[in-house]
């Protein structure tokens, strides 16, 4: 049979399983705690909300297409050259732009087994092939990534820390990965959770970007800055990569409220510090308390934990999800991440965290 006479998307597009975001409601439950999308329980800086509102008086004006003030603010906050920063509509936007700029039909891009789902989606959308490198203990494995390099490899995506596992690759290992890559392969370090990491062997990638020609770091305002609704991310890269992305990005790919709120958010370091302190208190608490119930929790460096459930009837992740949801506790099923019997839990408010542990205790048949 010949193809029907209608427009056909490019190769790869129909192979994409569309991204399904975490649930955000529980039918019939009045009070819902959304712990499914790694959002901050503290919300954004009040100064960011104020800056966002102020833009409402000028909605007829196009934003600054170069997002100059925002890039300057990011540059000041991180000690970076603003000319080597590109902002985007969430880091998803930037990951897709990187794929579009550097991948074509027949190329390969490597990501890891439980890596962020945007990587294969962005890859397939260009006609290139996603290549999966196995992980060890739910952690990216540098040797496994290197073993999958071929003459067709153009890009390596590494979420560090990774979502949904929460594990991270120490900087020494990231450097070892980079050293072994051919110079024409672009290493994309996705550091969406960098602000949460408290490990002295971790580095988001700034040093590596600054000293090489084939590394890019992506960051987001969606997580610790609490601006997920505005869609705002940025990348720091070599000048030649920045130049390529600036040629293909939308001319006004970041909206004016996002620019204003982003500047205020990044300058409110006290608010960021509070969010970090909240996580420092509750991430270990959740890990320990859930572990005490006999459930395996993957050690996390981010603002969420991956909880593994027994394979026993009535005790699976799906069973736990049903009970938690009936109590208004929305966690994330991660079957699409090849983790059919696990749930991802975002660190929430104290109230939410305590409720989750109490509900899981009930689920496991243990009194609290
Ligand atoms: C949440 C997240 C992002 C951020 O996405 P945005 O598009 O900026 O909201 C990027 N990478 C990973 C691994 C994430 O978990």
Short mmCIF file of C-alpha atoms and ligand atoms in Angstrom, two decimals:
data_model
loop_
_atom_site.label_atom_id
_atom_site.label_comp_id
_atom_site.label_asym_id
_atom_site.label_seq_id
_atom_site.Cartn_x
_atom_site.Cartn_y
_atom_site.Cartn_z
CA UNK A 1 0.00 0.00 0.00
CA UNK A 2 1.28 3.46 -0.78
CA UNK A 3 1.21 6.19 1.85
CA UNK A 4 -2.05 8.17 1.96
CA UNK A 5 -1.86 11.51 0.14
CA UNK A 6 -1.59 13.75 3.14
CA UNK A 7 1.22 15.64 4.89
CA UNK A 8 3.68 13.36 6.67
CA UNK A 9 5.79 14.43 9.67
CA UNK A 10 9.53 13.91 9.38
CA UNK A 11 11.06 10.58 10.32
CA UNK A 12 10.98 9.91 14.06
CA UNK A 13 8.09 12.18 14.99
CA UNK A 14 5.48 9.41 15.13
CA UNK A 15 7.88 7.22 17.13
CA UNK A 16 7.62 9.71 20.01
CA UNK A 17 5.55 8.77 23.03
CA UNK A 18 4.20 12.18 23.98
CA UNK A 19 5.34 13.39 27.40
CA UNK A 20 2.67 12.83 30.03
CA UNK A 21 3.05 15.26 32.95
CA UNK A 22 2.44 14.18 36.55
CA UNK A 23 -1.15 14.17 37.80
CA UNK A 24 -2.30 17.30 39.57
CA UNK A 25 -5.69 16.35 40.99
CA UNK A 26 -7.37 13.61 42.96
CA UNK A 27 -11.05 13.13 42.06
CA UNK A 28 -13.37 13.63 45.01
CA UNK A 29 -10.64 14.74 47.43
CA UNK A 30 -10.99 18.25 48.80
CA UNK A 31 -7.41 18.90 49.89
CA UNK A 32 -4.69 17.97 47.45
CA UNK A 33 -0.92 17.97 47.95
CA UNK A 34 0.81 17.99 44.57
CA UNK A 35 4.06 16.14 45.06
CA UNK A 36 4.36 14.93 41.49
CA UNK A 37 6.32 17.57 39.58
CA UNK A 38 9.27 18.57 41.78
CA UNK A 39 7.87 22.04 42.35
CA UNK A 40 8.97 23.93 45.47
CA UNK A 41 6.59 23.88 48.44
CA UNK A 42 7.75 27.41 49.35
CA UNK A 43 6.61 28.97 46.08
CA UNK A 44 8.52 31.74 44.33
CA UNK A 45 10.06 34.80 45.94
CA UNK A 46 7.34 37.38 46.77
CA UNK A 47 9.53 39.85 44.87
CA UNK A 48 9.23 37.69 41.75
CA UNK A 49 5.44 37.68 42.08
CA UNK A 50 5.47 41.45 42.41
CA UNK A 51 7.72 41.87 39.35
CA UNK A 52 5.49 39.51 37.38
CA UNK A 53 2.39 41.54 38.27
CA UNK A 54 3.99 44.84 37.30
CA UNK A 55 4.46 43.61 33.71
CA UNK A 56 0.68 43.21 33.46
CA UNK A 57 0.41 46.97 32.86
CA UNK A 58 2.37 46.67 29.58
CA UNK A 59 1.16 43.53 27.85
CA UNK A 60 1.07 45.28 24.47
CA UNK A 61 4.88 45.53 24.35
CA UNK A 62 7.12 42.82 22.92
CA UNK A 63 9.69 41.56 25.40
CA UNK A 64 13.41 42.19 24.89
CA UNK A 65 14.19 39.36 22.48
CA UNK A 66 17.74 39.09 23.80
CA UNK A 67 16.57 38.99 27.45
CA UNK A 68 19.59 41.19 28.20
CA UNK A 69 18.66 42.24 31.75
CA UNK A 70 17.93 38.65 32.70
CA UNK A 71 21.18 37.36 31.21
CA UNK A 72 23.02 40.12 33.07
CA UNK A 73 21.33 39.11 36.34
CA UNK A 74 22.23 35.44 35.78
CA UNK A 75 25.76 36.45 34.87
CA UNK A 76 26.11 38.44 38.11
CA UNK A 77 24.63 35.65 40.22
CA UNK A 78 26.92 32.94 38.84
CA UNK A 79 29.94 34.96 37.75
CA UNK A 80 29.37 34.21 34.04
CA UNK A 81 29.77 36.16 30.81
CA UNK A 82 26.17 37.10 29.80
CA UNK A 83 27.18 36.79 26.14
CA UNK A 84 27.55 33.06 26.68
CA UNK A 85 24.04 32.66 28.12
CA UNK A 86 20.85 31.92 26.16
CA UNK A 87 17.45 32.02 27.84
CA UNK A 88 14.56 29.84 26.76
CA UNK A 89 10.95 28.92 27.47
CA UNK A 90 11.96 26.43 30.14
CA UNK A 91 15.03 24.27 29.77
CA UNK A 92 12.81 21.92 27.72
CA UNK A 93 12.88 24.60 25.02
CA UNK A 94 16.68 24.77 25.17
CA UNK A 95 17.11 20.98 25.14
CA UNK A 96 14.97 20.85 22.00
CA UNK A 97 16.92 23.70 20.40
CA UNK A 98 20.20 21.91 21.11
CA UNK A 99 18.83 18.76 19.51
CA UNK A 100 17.57 20.71 16.51
CA UNK A 101 20.87 22.53 16.05
CA UNK A 102 23.16 19.50 16.40
CA UNK A 103 21.19 16.44 15.29
CA UNK A 104 19.92 15.30 11.91
CA UNK A 105 18.60 12.15 10.27
CA UNK A 106 20.80 9.17 11.07
CA UNK A 107 22.72 10.80 13.93
CA UNK A 108 22.69 9.35 17.44
CA UNK A 109 22.22 10.97 20.84
CA UNK A 110 22.97 9.05 24.03
CA UNK A 111 20.95 9.24 27.25
CA UNK A 112 20.75 6.86 30.20
CA UNK A 113 18.08 4.23 30.98
CA UNK A 114 16.19 6.27 33.57
CA UNK A 115 17.21 9.63 32.12
CA UNK A 116 14.85 12.57 31.66
CA UNK A 117 12.19 11.77 29.02
CA UNK A 118 12.66 15.04 27.16
CA UNK A 119 15.96 13.70 25.74
CA UNK A 120 14.54 10.90 23.56
CA UNK A 121 11.61 13.13 22.60
CA UNK A 122 13.93 15.95 21.47
CA UNK A 123 16.17 13.46 19.68
CA UNK A 124 13.41 11.67 17.77
CA UNK A 125 11.93 15.01 16.71
CA UNK A 126 15.06 15.69 14.64
CA UNK A 127 15.08 12.34 12.87
CA UNK A 128 18.06 11.18 14.94
CA UNK A 129 18.12 7.99 17.02
CA UNK A 130 18.16 7.95 20.85
CA UNK A 131 20.70 5.46 22.18
CA UNK A 132 20.18 4.22 25.73
CA UNK A 133 23.15 3.62 28.05
CA UNK A 134 22.38 1.35 31.04
CA UNK A 135 22.74 2.70 34.56
CA UNK A 136 24.33 1.14 37.63
CA UNK A 137 22.36 1.40 40.89
CA UNK A 138 20.00 3.88 39.20
CA UNK A 139 22.99 6.10 38.46
CA UNK A 140 24.46 7.17 35.12
CA UNK A 141 27.48 5.03 34.32
CA UNK A 142 30.29 6.81 32.45
CA UNK A 143 31.79 3.62 31.04
CA UNK A 144 28.39 2.46 29.77
CA UNK A 145 27.88 5.82 28.04
CA UNK A 146 31.34 5.65 26.46
CA UNK A 147 30.69 2.08 25.29
CA UNK A 148 27.74 3.37 23.24
CA UNK A 149 29.68 5.99 21.32
CA UNK A 150 29.73 5.37 17.56
CA UNK A 151 30.78 7.37 14.53
CA UNK A 152 27.19 8.64 14.44
CA UNK A 153 27.10 10.01 18.00
CA UNK A 154 26.65 13.79 18.03
CA UNK A 155 25.22 14.49 21.46
CA UNK A 156 25.29 13.10 25.00
CA UNK A 157 22.54 14.16 27.41
CA UNK A 158 23.32 13.85 31.11
CA UNK A 159 20.89 15.01 33.80
CA UNK A 160 22.94 15.70 36.90
CA UNK A 161 21.31 15.08 39.30
CA UNK A 162 18.98 12.91 37.29
CA UNK A 163 15.19 13.01 37.37
CA UNK A 164 13.43 10.73 38.41
CA UNK A 165 16.19 8.86 40.27
CA UNK A 166 17.74 11.78 42.21
CA UNK A 167 21.21 10.29 41.82
CA UNK A 168 24.19 12.32 40.64
CA UNK A 169 27.54 11.81 38.95
CA UNK A 170 30.54 13.26 40.84
CA UNK A 171 32.43 15.97 38.96
CA UNK A 172 35.53 13.78 38.52
CA UNK A 173 33.39 11.30 36.61
CA UNK A 174 31.79 14.02 34.49
CA UNK A 175 35.28 15.22 33.59
CA UNK A 176 36.36 11.67 32.76
CA UNK A 177 33.33 11.35 30.47
CA UNK A 178 34.17 14.64 28.78
CA UNK A 179 37.85 13.73 28.29
CA UNK A 180 36.89 10.53 26.51
CA UNK A 181 34.40 12.17 24.12
CA UNK A 182 35.56 13.07 20.62
CA UNK A 183 35.73 16.89 20.30
CA UNK A 184 32.82 17.03 17.84
CA UNK A 185 30.40 15.39 20.31
CA UNK A 186 28.41 17.89 22.39
CA UNK A 187 27.97 17.04 26.08
CA UNK A 188 24.74 18.53 27.47
CA UNK A 189 24.76 18.79 31.26
CA UNK A 190 21.21 19.30 32.49
CA UNK A 191 21.57 20.70 36.01
CA UNK A 192 17.92 21.45 36.78
CA UNK A 193 18.41 20.51 40.45
CA UNK A 194 21.94 21.88 40.98
CA UNK A 195 20.81 24.39 43.63
CA UNK A 196 19.64 21.58 45.88
CA UNK A 197 22.81 19.51 45.79
CA UNK A 198 24.86 19.44 49.00
CA UNK A 199 27.81 17.26 47.99
CA UNK A 200 31.36 18.51 47.81
CA UNK A 201 32.19 16.22 44.88
CA UNK A 202 29.42 17.79 42.75
CA UNK A 203 29.74 20.60 40.22
CA UNK A 204 26.96 21.69 37.85
CA UNK A 205 29.37 22.09 34.92
CA UNK A 206 30.32 25.78 34.82
CA UNK A 207 34.04 25.03 34.97
CA UNK A 208 33.81 22.45 32.21
CA UNK A 209 31.82 24.76 29.93
CA UNK A 210 34.29 27.57 30.55
CA UNK A 211 37.30 25.46 29.63
CA UNK A 212 36.07 23.44 26.65
CA UNK A 213 34.40 23.79 23.27
CA UNK A 214 31.91 20.94 23.46
CA UNK A 215 30.03 21.23 26.77
CA UNK A 216 26.76 23.05 27.48
CA UNK A 217 25.00 23.43 30.84
CA UNK A 218 21.20 23.87 31.07
CA UNK A 219 19.49 25.39 34.11
CA UNK A 220 15.90 26.16 35.01
CA UNK A 221 13.76 28.60 37.00
CA UNK A 222 11.11 25.88 37.39
CA UNK A 223 12.52 24.13 40.43
CA UNK A 224 14.13 25.97 43.36
CA UNK A 225 13.05 29.40 42.01
CA UNK A 226 9.41 28.28 41.90
CA UNK A 227 8.57 29.75 38.47
CA UNK A 228 7.51 26.60 36.59
CA UNK A 229 4.31 28.26 35.35
CA UNK A 230 6.29 30.98 33.54
CA UNK A 231 8.50 28.55 31.54
CA UNK A 232 12.00 29.92 31.98
CA UNK A 233 15.39 28.29 31.61
CA UNK A 234 18.89 29.20 30.46
CA UNK A 235 21.99 27.64 29.08
CA UNK A 236 25.65 28.50 29.42
CA UNK A 237 27.83 27.39 26.55
CA UNK A 238 30.79 28.10 24.32
CA UNK A 239 30.31 31.16 22.05
CA UNK A 240 29.91 29.04 18.93
CA UNK A 241 27.06 27.02 20.51
CA UNK A 242 25.40 30.18 21.81
CA UNK A 243 25.61 31.62 18.31
CA UNK A 244 23.99 28.53 16.78
CA UNK A 245 21.14 28.49 19.29
CA UNK A 246 20.52 32.22 18.90
CA UNK A 247 20.04 31.66 15.16
CA UNK A 248 17.28 29.07 15.55
CA UNK A 249 15.48 30.10 18.73
CA UNK A 250 12.25 32.05 18.52
CA UNK A 251 13.08 35.78 18.38
CA UNK A 252 10.95 36.37 21.51
CA UNK A 253 11.21 32.92 23.07
CA UNK A 254 11.08 34.28 26.62
CA UNK A 255 8.07 36.33 27.64
CA UNK A 256 8.22 39.64 29.51
CA UNK A 257 6.63 38.45 32.80
CA UNK A 258 9.12 35.58 32.89
CA UNK A 259 12.06 37.93 32.34
CA UNK A 260 10.90 40.29 35.12
CA UNK A 261 10.12 37.51 37.58
CA UNK A 262 13.33 35.66 36.77
CA UNK A 263 15.49 38.69 37.57
CA UNK A 264 13.72 39.24 40.90
CA UNK A 265 13.90 35.53 41.75
CA UNK A 266 17.61 35.16 41.10
CA UNK A 267 18.36 38.31 43.11
CA UNK A 268 16.38 37.12 46.14
CA UNK A 269 19.14 34.89 47.44
CA UNK A 270 17.55 34.74 50.91
CA UNK A 271 14.47 33.08 49.45
CA UNK A 272 16.56 30.54 47.55
CA UNK A 273 18.45 29.85 50.77
CA UNK A 274 15.17 29.20 52.63
CA UNK A 275 14.08 26.73 49.96
CA UNK A 276 17.40 24.97 50.17
CA UNK A 277 17.25 24.83 53.98
CA UNK A 278 13.74 23.36 53.82
CA UNK A 279 15.01 20.65 51.49
CA UNK A 280 18.07 20.01 53.67
CA UNK A 281 15.75 19.27 56.56
CA UNK A 282 13.06 17.20 54.83
CA UNK A 283 14.94 15.23 52.17
CA UNK A 284 16.93 13.21 54.75
CA UNK A 285 13.86 12.91 56.97
CA UNK A 286 11.73 11.43 54.18
CA UNK A 287 14.55 9.14 53.07
CA UNK A 288 14.99 7.80 56.58
CA UNK A 289 11.34 7.55 57.63
CA UNK A 290 10.26 5.85 54.40
CA UNK A 291 13.26 3.53 54.63
CA UNK A 292 12.19 2.53 58.16
CA UNK A 293 8.90 1.27 56.71
CA UNK A 294 10.79 -1.37 54.77
CA UNK A 295 10.63 0.47 51.45
CA UNK A 296 13.78 1.04 49.41
CA UNK A 297 14.54 4.68 48.73
CA UNK A 298 17.22 5.64 46.23
CA UNK A 299 19.59 8.17 47.88
CA UNK A 300 18.79 11.55 46.31
CA UNK A 301 20.77 14.76 45.91
CA UNK A 302 17.75 16.70 44.62
CA UNK A 303 14.31 17.72 45.97
CA UNK A 304 12.58 14.40 45.45
CA UNK A 305 13.03 10.73 46.25
CA UNK A 306 12.39 7.57 44.28
CA UNK A 307 10.54 4.97 46.37
CA UNK A 308 10.65 1.32 45.30
CA UNK A 309 7.74 -0.96 46.21
CA UNK A 310 7.61 -4.71 46.80
CA UNK A 311 6.50 -6.84 43.87
CA UNK A 312 3.84 -8.42 46.11
CA UNK A 313 0.11 -8.32 45.40
CA UNK A 314 -1.52 -5.38 47.16
CA UNK A 315 1.86 -3.77 47.84
CA UNK A 316 2.88 -2.48 44.43
CA UNK A 317 3.54 1.11 43.37
CA UNK A 318 0.12 1.16 41.68
CA UNK A 319 -1.55 0.04 44.93
CA UNK A 320 0.34 2.64 46.96
CA UNK A 321 -0.50 5.31 44.40
CA UNK A 322 -4.20 4.48 44.70
CA UNK A 323 -4.17 4.82 48.49
CA UNK A 324 -2.06 7.99 48.48
CA UNK A 325 -4.25 9.59 45.81
CA UNK A 326 -7.41 8.78 47.81
CA UNK A 327 -5.85 10.86 50.61
CA UNK A 328 -5.04 13.75 48.29
CA UNK A 329 -1.34 12.88 48.08
CA UNK A 330 -0.32 13.05 44.42
CA UNK A 331 2.97 11.32 43.68
CA UNK A 332 4.45 10.54 40.26
CA UNK A 333 4.14 7.16 38.58
CA UNK A 334 7.37 6.56 36.69
CA UNK A 335 6.52 3.61 34.45
CA UNK A 336 7.46 5.70 31.40
CA UNK A 337 10.94 5.95 32.95
CA UNK A 338 11.21 2.14 33.02
CA UNK A 339 10.47 2.14 36.75
CA UNK A 340 7.06 0.41 36.83
CA UNK A 341 7.20 -0.38 40.52
CA UNK A 342 8.39 2.91 41.93
CA UNK A 343 6.89 6.29 42.78
CA UNK A 344 8.66 9.62 42.77
CA UNK A 345 7.88 11.88 45.72
CA UNK A 346 8.69 15.60 45.71
CA UNK A 347 9.74 17.07 49.06
CA UNK A 348 6.67 19.02 50.17
CA UNK A 349 5.55 21.10 53.11
CA UNK A 350 6.04 19.63 56.57
CA UNK A 351 2.34 18.75 56.64
CA UNK A 352 2.49 16.96 53.30
CA UNK A 353 5.69 15.10 54.16
CA UNK A 354 4.25 13.83 57.46
CA UNK A 355 1.03 12.77 55.76
CA UNK A 356 2.91 10.80 53.11
CA UNK A 357 4.94 8.93 55.71
CA UNK A 358 1.84 8.19 57.81
CA UNK A 359 -0.05 6.96 54.76
CA UNK A 360 2.84 4.79 53.59
CA UNK A 361 3.09 3.36 57.11
CA UNK A 362 -0.58 2.43 56.94
CA UNK A 363 0.00 0.97 53.46
CA UNK A 364 2.85 -1.21 54.74
CA UNK A 365 0.75 -2.23 57.75
CA UNK A 366 2.99 -0.53 60.28
CA UNK A 367 1.68 1.63 63.10
CA UNK A 368 3.29 5.08 63.45
C1 LIG B 1 12.27 19.78 35.71
C2 LIG B 1 13.42 19.44 34.84
C3 LIG B 1 13.87 20.33 33.88
C4 LIG B 1 13.26 21.69 33.77
O1 LIG B 1 12.36 21.82 32.79
P1 LIG B 1 11.74 23.24 32.47
O2 LIG B 1 11.41 23.09 31.05
O3 LIG B 1 12.82 24.27 32.70
O4 LIG B 1 10.57 23.42 33.37
C5 LIG B 1 14.94 19.98 33.08
N1 LIG B 1 15.57 18.81 33.26
C6 LIG B 1 15.21 17.95 34.21
C7 LIG B 1 15.99 16.71 34.41
C8 LIG B 1 14.10 18.23 35.01
O5 LIG B 1 13.70 17.36 35.93
#
